[in-house]
Tab-separated table of C-alpha atoms and ligand atoms in Angstrom:
chain	number	residue	atom	x	y	z
A	1	MET	CA	28.563	-6.234	-8.153
A	2	SER	CA	27.586	-3.859	-10.864
A	3	ALA	CA	24.394	-1.978	-11.489
A	4	SER	CA	22.693	-2.992	-14.726
A	5	SER	CA	22.491	-0.299	-17.370
A	6	ALA	CA	18.696	-0.196	-17.081
A	7	THR	CA	18.941	1.061	-13.503
A	8	ALA	CA	20.034	4.498	-14.562
A	9	ALA	CA	17.700	4.716	-17.559
A	10	PRO	CA	14.507	6.532	-16.617
A	11	ARG	CA	13.660	6.804	-20.332
A	12	TYR	CA	12.264	3.267	-20.182
A	13	ARG	CA	8.535	2.840	-19.634
A	14	PRO	CA	7.191	1.545	-16.294
A	15	GLU	CA	6.772	-2.104	-17.404
A	16	THR	CA	10.406	-2.196	-18.502
A	17	ARG	CA	11.639	-0.575	-15.302
A	18	LEU	CA	9.732	-3.203	-13.313
A	19	VAL	CA	11.691	-5.975	-15.034
A	20	HIS	CA	15.154	-4.374	-15.056
A	21	GLY	CA	15.163	-1.481	-12.581
A	22	GLY	CA	17.618	-1.699	-9.712
A	23	THR	CA	19.265	-4.945	-10.895
A	24	LEU	CA	22.713	-5.494	-9.383
A	25	ARG	CA	24.707	-8.318	-11.006
A	26	SER	CA	27.410	-10.235	-9.191
A	27	GLN	CA	30.618	-11.445	-10.857
A	28	PHE	CA	28.676	-14.545	-12.034
A	29	GLY	CA	26.431	-12.617	-14.407
A	30	GLU	CA	23.209	-14.266	-13.226
A	31	THR	CA	20.025	-13.489	-15.202
A	32	SER	CA	17.645	-13.460	-12.253
A	33	GLU	CA	18.366	-11.286	-9.244
A	34	ALA	CA	20.535	-13.043	-6.658
A	35	MET	CA	19.347	-13.616	-3.130
A	36	PHE	CA	21.983	-12.500	-0.638
A	37	LEU	CA	21.209	-14.366	2.563
A	38	THR	CA	23.837	-12.816	4.761
A	39	GLN	CA	23.723	-10.922	8.020
A	40	GLY	CA	26.994	-9.107	7.556
A	41	PHE	CA	29.833	-8.227	5.212
A	42	VAL	CA	33.621	-8.549	5.374
A	43	TYR	CA	36.275	-5.980	4.474
A	44	ASP	CA	39.656	-6.207	2.753
A	45	SER	CA	41.338	-4.066	5.383
A	46	ALA	CA	40.748	-2.182	8.604
A	47	GLU	CA	41.013	1.033	6.559
A	48	GLN	CA	38.232	-0.082	4.243
A	49	CYS	CA	36.068	-1.055	7.193
A	50	GLU	CA	36.613	2.388	8.718
A	51	ALA	CA	35.761	4.069	5.406
A	52	ARG	CA	32.485	2.110	5.186
A	53	PHE	CA	31.533	3.253	8.660
A	54	THR	CA	32.369	6.900	8.022
A	55	GLY	CA	30.449	6.695	4.748
A	56	ASP	CA	33.512	7.696	2.686
A	57	GLU	CA	33.246	4.395	0.827
A	58	PRO	CA	29.795	3.282	-0.284
A	59	GLY	CA	28.924	-0.327	0.465
A	60	TYR	CA	27.211	-2.699	2.805
A	61	ILE	CA	27.870	-2.956	6.548
A	62	TYR	CA	25.142	-4.913	8.258
A	63	GLY	CA	21.862	-6.591	7.309
A	64	ARG	CA	19.749	-4.382	9.515
A	65	TYR	CA	20.975	-1.319	7.578
A	66	SER	CA	20.918	-2.661	4.047
A	67	ASN	CA	21.394	-5.739	1.874
A	68	PRO	CA	21.998	-6.058	-1.895
A	69	THR	CA	18.731	-7.941	-2.596
A	70	VAL	CA	16.766	-5.459	-0.486
A	71	SER	CA	18.562	-2.572	-2.274
A	72	MET	CA	17.438	-3.977	-5.628
A	73	PHE	CA	13.832	-4.026	-4.436
A	74	GLU	CA	14.122	-0.465	-3.100
A	75	ALA	CA	15.698	0.812	-6.326
A	76	ARG	CA	13.131	-0.951	-8.523
A	77	MET	CA	10.247	0.458	-6.482
A	78	ALA	CA	11.778	3.962	-6.432
A	79	SER	CA	12.207	3.864	-10.191
A	80	PHE	CA	8.582	2.719	-10.668
A	81	GLU	CA	7.166	5.282	-8.252
A	82	GLY	CA	9.333	8.156	-9.455
A	83	ALA	CA	10.796	8.589	-5.968
A	84	GLU	CA	14.367	9.620	-5.190
A	85	ALA	CA	14.760	7.217	-2.283
A	86	ALA	CA	13.105	4.282	-0.538
A	87	ARG	CA	13.413	2.105	2.560
A	88	ALA	CA	11.956	-1.403	2.532
A	89	THR	CA	10.424	-2.731	5.747
A	90	ALA	CA	9.264	-6.048	7.185
A	91	SER	CA	5.568	-5.300	6.640
A	92	GLY	CA	3.247	-2.569	5.439
A	93	MET	CA	2.567	-1.550	9.027
A	94	ALA	CA	6.302	-1.194	9.705
A	95	ALA	CA	6.403	1.204	6.729
A	96	VAL	CA	3.459	3.267	8.005
A	97	ASN	CA	4.937	3.323	11.505
A	98	ALA	CA	8.364	4.418	10.236
A	99	ALA	CA	6.901	7.142	8.025
A	100	LEU	CA	4.810	8.604	10.867
A	101	MET	CA	6.943	7.965	13.970
A	102	GLY	CA	10.042	9.086	12.067
A	103	GLN	CA	8.499	12.503	11.393
A	104	LEU	CA	6.701	13.232	14.649
A	105	ARG	CA	7.724	14.113	18.182
A	106	ALA	CA	5.936	14.981	21.413
A	107	GLY	CA	3.981	18.214	21.045
A	108	ASP	CA	3.209	17.677	17.336
A	109	HIS	CA	-0.252	17.200	15.844
A	110	VAL	CA	-1.285	14.851	13.044
A	111	ILE	CA	-4.446	14.932	10.913
A	112	ALA	CA	-5.629	11.743	9.237
A	113	ALA	CA	-8.632	10.604	7.266
A	114	LYS	CA	-10.984	8.445	9.355
A	115	ALA	CA	-11.283	5.759	6.719
A	116	LEU	CA	-7.965	4.049	7.406
A	117	PHE	CA	-6.784	0.452	7.428
A	118	GLY	CA	-7.452	-0.737	11.016
A	119	SER	CA	-3.827	-0.885	12.197
A	120	CYS	CA	-3.058	2.528	10.665
A	121	ARG	CA	-5.971	3.940	12.610
A	122	TYR	CA	-4.543	2.350	15.774
A	123	ILE	CA	-1.194	4.118	15.227
A	124	VAL	CA	-2.853	7.496	14.686
A	125	GLU	CA	-5.611	7.215	17.289
A	126	GLU	CA	-3.931	5.273	20.075
A	127	LEU	CA	-0.176	4.869	19.679
A	128	LEU	CA	0.916	8.394	18.686
A	129	PRO	CA	-1.096	10.076	21.496
A	130	ARG	CA	0.731	7.861	24.021
A	131	PHE	CA	3.916	9.643	22.960
A	132	GLY	CA	2.445	13.134	23.147
A	133	VAL	CA	1.400	13.458	19.513
A	134	ALA	CA	-2.188	14.679	19.297
A	135	SER	CA	-4.314	13.452	16.407
A	136	THR	CA	-7.517	14.517	14.676
A	137	LEU	CA	-9.510	12.228	12.407
A	138	VAL	CA	-11.490	13.862	9.598
A	139	ASP	CA	-13.781	12.819	6.771
A	140	GLY	CA	-11.117	12.753	4.059
A	141	ILE	CA	-13.532	13.629	1.263
A	142	ASP	CA	-14.502	16.907	2.934
A	143	LEU	CA	-11.631	19.326	2.293
A	144	ASP	CA	-13.010	21.848	4.801
A	145	GLN	CA	-12.549	19.313	7.581
A	146	TRP	CA	-8.817	19.056	6.778
A	147	ARG	CA	-8.540	22.870	6.763
A	148	ASP	CA	-10.482	23.283	9.997
A	149	ALA	CA	-8.430	20.647	11.815
A	150	VAL	CA	-5.123	22.477	11.240
A	151	ARG	CA	-3.377	23.699	14.418
A	152	PRO	CA	-0.149	25.703	14.766
A	153	ASN	CA	1.682	22.457	15.662
A	154	THR	CA	0.247	20.309	12.818
A	155	LYS	CA	3.200	18.477	11.253
A	156	ALA	CA	1.755	15.615	9.238
A	157	PHE	CA	-1.305	14.645	7.193
A	158	PHE	CA	-2.034	10.986	6.489
A	159	LEU	CA	-4.585	9.299	4.231
A	160	GLU	CA	-5.278	6.254	2.106
A	161	THR	CA	-7.181	6.372	-1.179
A	162	PRO	CA	-9.182	4.535	-2.400
A	163	THR	CA	-10.214	3.807	1.161
A	164	ASN	CA	-10.789	0.409	2.712
A	165	PRO	CA	-13.422	-0.997	2.371
A	166	THR	CA	-15.830	1.601	0.950
A	167	LEU	CA	-13.487	2.678	-1.885
A	168	ASP	CA	-13.993	6.411	-1.416
A	169	VAL	CA	-11.484	8.493	-3.335
A	170	ILE	CA	-9.751	11.442	-1.667
A	171	ASP	CA	-8.336	14.293	-3.759
A	172	ILE	CA	-4.577	13.929	-3.093
A	173	ALA	CA	-3.531	17.178	-4.800
A	174	ALA	CA	-6.105	19.227	-2.874
A	175	VAL	CA	-5.120	17.709	0.499
A	176	ALA	CA	-1.410	18.178	-0.320
A	177	GLU	CA	-2.061	21.867	-0.929
A	178	ILE	CA	-3.802	22.259	2.445
A	179	ALA	CA	-0.997	20.345	4.182
A	180	HIS	CA	1.735	22.462	2.607
A	181	ALA	CA	-0.090	25.718	3.365
A	182	ALA	CA	-0.095	24.552	7.004
A	183	GLY	CA	3.625	23.731	6.879
A	184	ALA	CA	2.871	20.010	7.200
A	185	THR	CA	3.771	16.981	5.078
A	186	LEU	CA	1.353	14.570	3.398
A	187	THR	CA	1.898	10.804	3.552
A	188	VAL	CA	-0.307	8.590	1.351
A	189	ASP	CA	-0.948	4.864	1.836
A	190	ASN	CA	-1.245	3.836	-1.826
A	191	VAL	CA	-1.986	0.126	-1.346
A	192	PHE	CA	-5.450	0.045	-2.884
A	193	ALA	CA	-4.552	2.069	-5.986
A	194	THR	CA	-1.207	0.298	-6.563
A	195	PRO	CA	1.756	2.220	-8.026
A	196	LEU	CA	0.448	1.292	-11.480
A	197	PHE	CA	-2.706	3.397	-11.223
A	198	GLN	CA	-1.830	6.300	-8.916
A	199	SER	CA	1.323	8.339	-8.251
A	200	PRO	CA	0.860	10.348	-5.032
A	201	LEU	CA	4.296	12.013	-5.224
A	202	ALA	CA	3.467	13.457	-8.647
A	203	LEU	CA	0.184	14.735	-7.163
A	204	GLY	CA	2.015	16.632	-4.423
A	205	ALA	CA	2.357	14.106	-1.582
A	206	ASP	CA	5.677	14.070	0.286
A	207	CYS	CA	5.794	10.388	1.143
A	208	VAL	CA	4.154	7.180	-0.139
A	209	VAL	CA	3.847	3.926	1.786
A	210	TYR	CA	2.911	0.433	0.641
A	211	SER	CA	2.101	-2.879	2.106
A	212	ALA	CA	4.052	-4.959	-0.438
A	213	THR	CA	2.151	-7.904	1.026
A	214	LYS	CA	-0.737	-7.047	-1.287
A	215	HIS	CA	-0.427	-6.496	-5.071
A	216	ILE	CA	3.381	-6.243	-5.078
A	217	ASP	CA	3.767	-9.846	-3.940
A	218	GLY	CA	0.362	-10.618	-5.395
A	219	GLN	CA	0.627	-14.327	-4.809
A	220	GLY	CA	0.063	-14.553	-1.078
A	221	ARG	CA	3.580	-15.521	0.001
A	222	CYS	CA	5.312	-12.973	2.190
A	223	LEU	CA	4.908	-9.736	4.106
A	224	GLY	CA	6.711	-6.563	3.143
A	225	GLY	CA	6.438	-2.813	3.096
A	226	ILE	CA	8.188	0.231	1.690
A	227	VAL	CA	8.450	3.986	2.312
A	228	LEU	CA	9.197	6.168	-0.736
A	229	ALA	CA	10.015	9.890	-0.772
A	230	SER	CA	12.665	12.461	-1.663
A	231	HIS	CA	16.284	11.925	-0.550
A	232	GLU	CA	15.793	14.713	1.939
A	233	PHE	CA	12.616	13.245	3.445
A	234	ILE	CA	14.159	9.780	3.785
A	235	GLN	CA	17.392	11.137	5.273
A	236	THR	CA	15.627	13.467	7.705
A	237	HIS	CA	12.781	11.235	8.861
A	238	VAL	CA	13.211	7.585	7.902
A	239	HIS	CA	16.875	6.619	7.518
A	240	GLN	CA	17.932	6.640	11.181
A	241	PHE	CA	14.554	5.394	12.393
A	242	THR	CA	14.613	2.206	10.318
A	243	ARG	CA	18.375	1.676	10.709
A	244	GLN	CA	18.354	1.950	14.496
A	245	THR	CA	14.992	0.387	15.364
A	246	GLY	CA	15.280	-2.518	12.911
A	247	PRO	CA	12.018	-3.150	11.008
A	248	SER	CA	14.203	-4.535	8.185
A	249	MET	CA	12.873	-6.535	5.247
A	250	SER	CA	14.339	-10.021	4.931
A	251	PRO	CA	16.433	-10.574	1.760
A	252	PHE	CA	14.301	-13.605	0.947
A	253	ASN	CA	11.139	-11.509	0.998
A	254	ALA	CA	12.851	-8.784	-1.042
A	255	TRP	CA	13.695	-11.400	-3.670
A	256	VAL	CA	10.112	-12.690	-3.825
A	257	LEU	CA	8.807	-9.118	-4.085
A	258	LEU	CA	11.324	-8.247	-6.839
A	259	LYS	CA	9.953	-11.136	-8.884
A	260	GLY	CA	6.431	-9.932	-8.032
A	261	LEU	CA	7.192	-6.504	-9.488
A	262	GLU	CA	8.108	-8.060	-12.851
A	263	THR	CA	4.523	-9.239	-13.330
A	264	LEU	CA	2.668	-6.512	-11.392
A	265	PRO	CA	1.246	-4.647	-14.433
A	266	LEU	CA	-0.008	-7.889	-16.024
A	267	ARG	CA	-1.638	-9.038	-12.823
A	268	VAL	CA	-3.133	-5.722	-11.720
A	269	ARG	CA	-4.552	-4.964	-15.192
A	270	ARG	CA	-6.136	-8.407	-15.424
A	271	GLN	CA	-7.546	-8.207	-11.875
A	272	THR	CA	-8.927	-4.744	-12.659
A	273	GLU	CA	-10.597	-6.072	-15.820
A	274	THR	CA	-12.272	-8.792	-13.759
A	275	ALA	CA	-13.401	-6.307	-11.083
A	276	THR	CA	-14.722	-3.982	-13.808
A	277	ALA	CA	-16.614	-6.859	-15.433
A	278	LEU	CA	-18.152	-7.721	-12.045
A	279	SER	CA	-19.172	-4.096	-11.502
A	280	VAL	CA	-20.884	-4.023	-14.914
A	281	MET	CA	-22.595	-7.364	-14.395
A	282	LEU	CA	-23.835	-6.510	-10.885
A	283	ALA	CA	-25.145	-2.998	-11.616
A	284	GLY	CA	-28.811	-2.898	-10.672
A	285	HIS	CA	-28.801	-6.482	-9.311
A	286	GLY	CA	-31.960	-7.000	-7.210
A	287	LYS	CA	-30.130	-8.431	-4.171
A	288	LEU	CA	-27.793	-5.433	-3.829
A	289	LYS	CA	-28.423	-2.175	-2.006
A	290	ARG	CA	-25.178	-0.616	-3.119
A	291	LEU	CA	-22.305	-1.279	-5.500
A	292	ILE	CA	-19.125	0.748	-5.149
A	293	TYR	CA	-16.426	0.636	-7.800
A	294	PRO	CA	-13.950	3.450	-8.576
A	295	GLY	CA	-14.107	2.732	-12.310
A	296	ARG	CA	-17.851	3.421	-12.570
A	297	PRO	CA	-19.305	6.759	-13.689
A	298	ASP	CA	-21.730	6.641	-10.717
A	299	HIS	CA	-18.876	6.454	-8.167
A	300	PRO	CA	-19.424	9.314	-5.640
A	301	GLN	CA	-16.015	10.834	-6.488
A	302	ALA	CA	-15.908	9.891	-10.172
A	303	ALA	CA	-14.349	13.247	-11.123
A	304	THR	CA	-11.480	12.753	-8.656
A	305	VAL	CA	-10.978	9.201	-9.932
A	306	ARG	CA	-10.585	10.563	-13.484
A	307	LYS	CA	-8.242	13.295	-12.302
A	308	GLN	CA	-5.810	11.231	-10.256
A	309	MET	CA	-6.111	7.543	-11.172
A	310	ARG	CA	-5.005	5.754	-14.329
A	311	GLY	CA	-7.235	2.743	-13.748
A	312	GLY	CA	-10.179	1.507	-11.683
A	313	SER	CA	-9.466	-0.956	-8.923
A	314	THR	CA	-8.852	-4.631	-8.331
A	315	LEU	CA	-11.419	-4.370	-5.520
A	316	LEU	CA	-15.106	-3.732	-5.419
A	317	ALA	CA	-17.551	-3.374	-2.553
A	318	LEU	CA	-21.159	-4.573	-2.476
A	319	GLU	CA	-23.856	-4.109	0.084
A	320	VAL	CA	-26.275	-7.021	0.084
A	321	ASP	CA	-29.822	-6.474	1.227
A	322	GLY	CA	-30.452	-8.130	4.603
A	323	GLY	CA	-27.504	-7.173	6.824
A	324	LYS	CA	-25.045	-9.591	8.427
A	325	ALA	CA	-27.174	-12.724	7.951
A	326	ALA	CA	-27.493	-12.081	4.222
A	327	ALA	CA	-23.806	-11.189	3.891
A	328	PHE	CA	-22.797	-14.405	5.668
A	329	ARG	CA	-25.122	-16.458	3.420
A	330	PHE	CA	-23.407	-14.860	0.420
A	331	LEU	CA	-19.892	-15.566	1.736
A	332	ASN	CA	-20.745	-19.143	2.654
A	333	ALA	CA	-22.331	-19.805	-0.749
A	334	LEU	CA	-19.217	-18.756	-2.685
A	335	LYS	CA	-17.320	-21.790	-3.964
A	336	LEU	CA	-14.372	-20.333	-5.878
A	337	ILE	CA	-13.863	-16.998	-4.133
A	338	ARG	CA	-12.320	-17.698	-0.731
A	339	ILE	CA	-13.153	-15.982	2.553
A	340	SER	CA	-10.075	-14.056	3.700
A	341	ASN	CA	-9.150	-10.642	5.056
A	342	ASN	CA	-6.337	-10.273	2.509
A	343	LEU	CA	-6.413	-8.586	-0.912
A	344	GLY	CA	-4.477	-8.193	-4.134
A	345	ASP	CA	-3.913	-11.950	-4.376
A	346	ALA	CA	-3.943	-14.236	-7.427
A	347	LYS	CA	-6.866	-15.943	-5.732
A	348	SER	CA	-10.145	-14.015	-5.608
A	349	LEU	CA	-10.960	-13.215	-1.985
A	350	VAL	CA	-13.980	-11.935	-0.130
A	351	THR	CA	-14.097	-10.055	3.182
A	352	HIS	CA	-16.897	-9.083	5.558
A	353	PRO	CA	-15.343	-5.899	7.031
A	354	ALA	CA	-17.832	-5.361	9.883
A	355	THR	CA	-16.877	-8.657	11.573
A	356	THR	CA	-13.170	-8.740	10.639
A	357	THR	CA	-10.978	-5.805	9.580
A	358	HIS	CA	-13.297	-3.217	11.166
A	359	GLN	CA	-14.531	-5.263	14.122
A	360	ARG	CA	-12.519	-3.096	16.542
A	361	LEU	CA	-14.633	-0.030	15.687
A	362	THR	CA	-17.939	0.666	17.431
A	363	PRO	CA	-21.149	0.235	15.385
A	364	GLU	CA	-21.424	4.063	15.355
A	365	GLN	CA	-17.883	4.450	14.000
A	366	ARG	CA	-18.626	1.855	11.335
A	367	ALA	CA	-21.865	3.600	10.382
A	368	GLU	CA	-19.938	6.867	10.063
A	369	LEU	CA	-17.617	5.143	7.577
A	370	GLY	CA	-20.469	3.595	5.610
A	371	ILE	CA	-19.543	0.071	6.719
A	372	GLY	CA	-22.925	-1.566	7.108
A	373	ASP	CA	-23.439	-5.166	8.245
A	374	GLY	CA	-24.342	-6.117	4.668
A	375	LEU	CA	-21.133	-4.700	3.172
A	376	VAL	CA	-18.819	-7.171	1.445
A	377	ARG	CA	-15.461	-6.481	-0.216
A	378	ILE	CA	-14.275	-8.561	-3.165
A	379	SER	CA	-10.649	-8.650	-4.307
A	380	ALA	CA	-10.547	-9.932	-7.882
A	381	GLY	CA	-7.915	-12.578	-8.572
A	382	LEU	CA	-6.399	-14.104	-11.671
A	383	GLU	CA	-8.926	-16.859	-12.329
A	384	HIS	CA	-10.919	-16.771	-15.560
A	385	PRO	CA	-13.242	-13.744	-15.191
A	386	ASP	CA	-16.292	-15.822	-16.165
A	387	ASP	CA	-15.663	-18.325	-13.358
A	388	VAL	CA	-15.443	-15.475	-10.837
A	389	ALA	CA	-18.615	-13.869	-12.222
A	390	GLU	CA	-20.568	-17.156	-12.140
A	391	ASP	CA	-19.496	-17.755	-8.543
A	392	VAL	CA	-20.751	-14.305	-7.477
A	393	LEU	CA	-24.064	-14.670	-9.331
A	394	ASN	CA	-24.661	-18.117	-7.866
A	395	ALA	CA	-23.881	-16.998	-4.336
A	396	LEU	CA	-26.190	-13.990	-4.635
A	397	LYS	CA	-29.045	-16.469	-5.150
A	398	ALA	CA	-28.451	-17.573	-1.525
A	399	VAL	CA	-28.983	-14.043	-0.204
B	401	PLP	C1	-2.589	-4.479	4.397
B	401	PLP	C2	-2.547	-3.018	4.511
B	401	PLP	C3	-1.658	-2.390	5.400
B	401	PLP	C4	-0.734	-3.166	6.307
B	401	PLP	O1	0.153	-3.981	5.624
B	401	PLP	P1	0.828	-5.289	6.266
B	401	PLP	O2	1.767	-5.724	5.197
B	401	PLP	O3	-0.268	-6.254	6.550
B	401	PLP	O4	1.515	-4.856	7.517
B	401	PLP	C5	-1.666	-1.008	5.457
B	401	PLP	N1	-2.507	-0.283	4.693
B	401	PLP	C6	-3.383	-0.850	3.836
B	401	PLP	C7	-4.286	0.008	3.037
B	401	PLP	C8	-3.441	-2.237	3.722
B	401	PLP	O5	-4.315	-2.802	2.883
């Protein structure tokens, strides 16, 4: 196996790194990345085996620790993100769990933004406290709330931006500064922005996590996740945690996700164009109470969007007039856009957060997050933008 020359060439632009970064070629010189479906590895001698275990000789030992196809995915992602190191995981939640559990121990305190993906909120609000890690949830937009929540034992800050499903945008650099002043780290869930449009590490975050299930696969096939950070962060907090507890990514999924990365910029740019077109078309529409899109000048945090994002979003949120009944009429009247809780897919998808992804929250908690019963989230796909637009306009007639 040899690393392709592009691996060690950061001078290439992101699109190029997404096609060539991390490629390891076997003795057969294959064009496409090989899929190494193997649990283990064999050694030429007992001495070599010993050297692998002591770490004196680099190389593979066991599938739970690492695998060549998974390594290619990690290296390609690290090169794209501008991270020194990465660990791929079986799902996005395994990545979030590894990043947080790996850093924290009983007696520590974590501060997180309230507007979190449901399972992330479960980890912070319910799981960590079971192990003696106290947590405080804040309104991520309000920097004073982050400052005021700091305690002497605060070790980690956690946020996602843009948030799900109301697409609020949190100032990563400002929160990183507060975290570092408190002696804590900042971990950012960058799923909604995608690595194409936002680079949390460059903005001061210490760790970035993804659900690769979303835009990185982008075609609805397999689950995956990844944690990206400095060598030191990964070695100190993530390496042993993932190695010993085993949330490993399957080599098959790593292969699918590697191929996904090759087309990520094409897909995400096209999906963003469609979402932007929808946001322009729907502005001021009589059936809507609210339209939220990070690319619009009337977005509540438009200045932060300009400061930290290189593009809008593949998602937009609408609040139809008439609550749940109206939202359901809209969803049921869509013919092309499919009802699903997923996002970032080639197929345009629509979600009613109040009855699905955010059902676990109380009505008060939802109200606090701006998730009304009429709120609908649309993930723009790769269909012709006019077909998507016509479907939305037609369905709004049913509201
Ligand atoms: C989907 C998602 C996750 C969880 O990812 P899985 O791959 O489903 O485990 C975490 N955070 C955000 C923002 C997500 O959208």
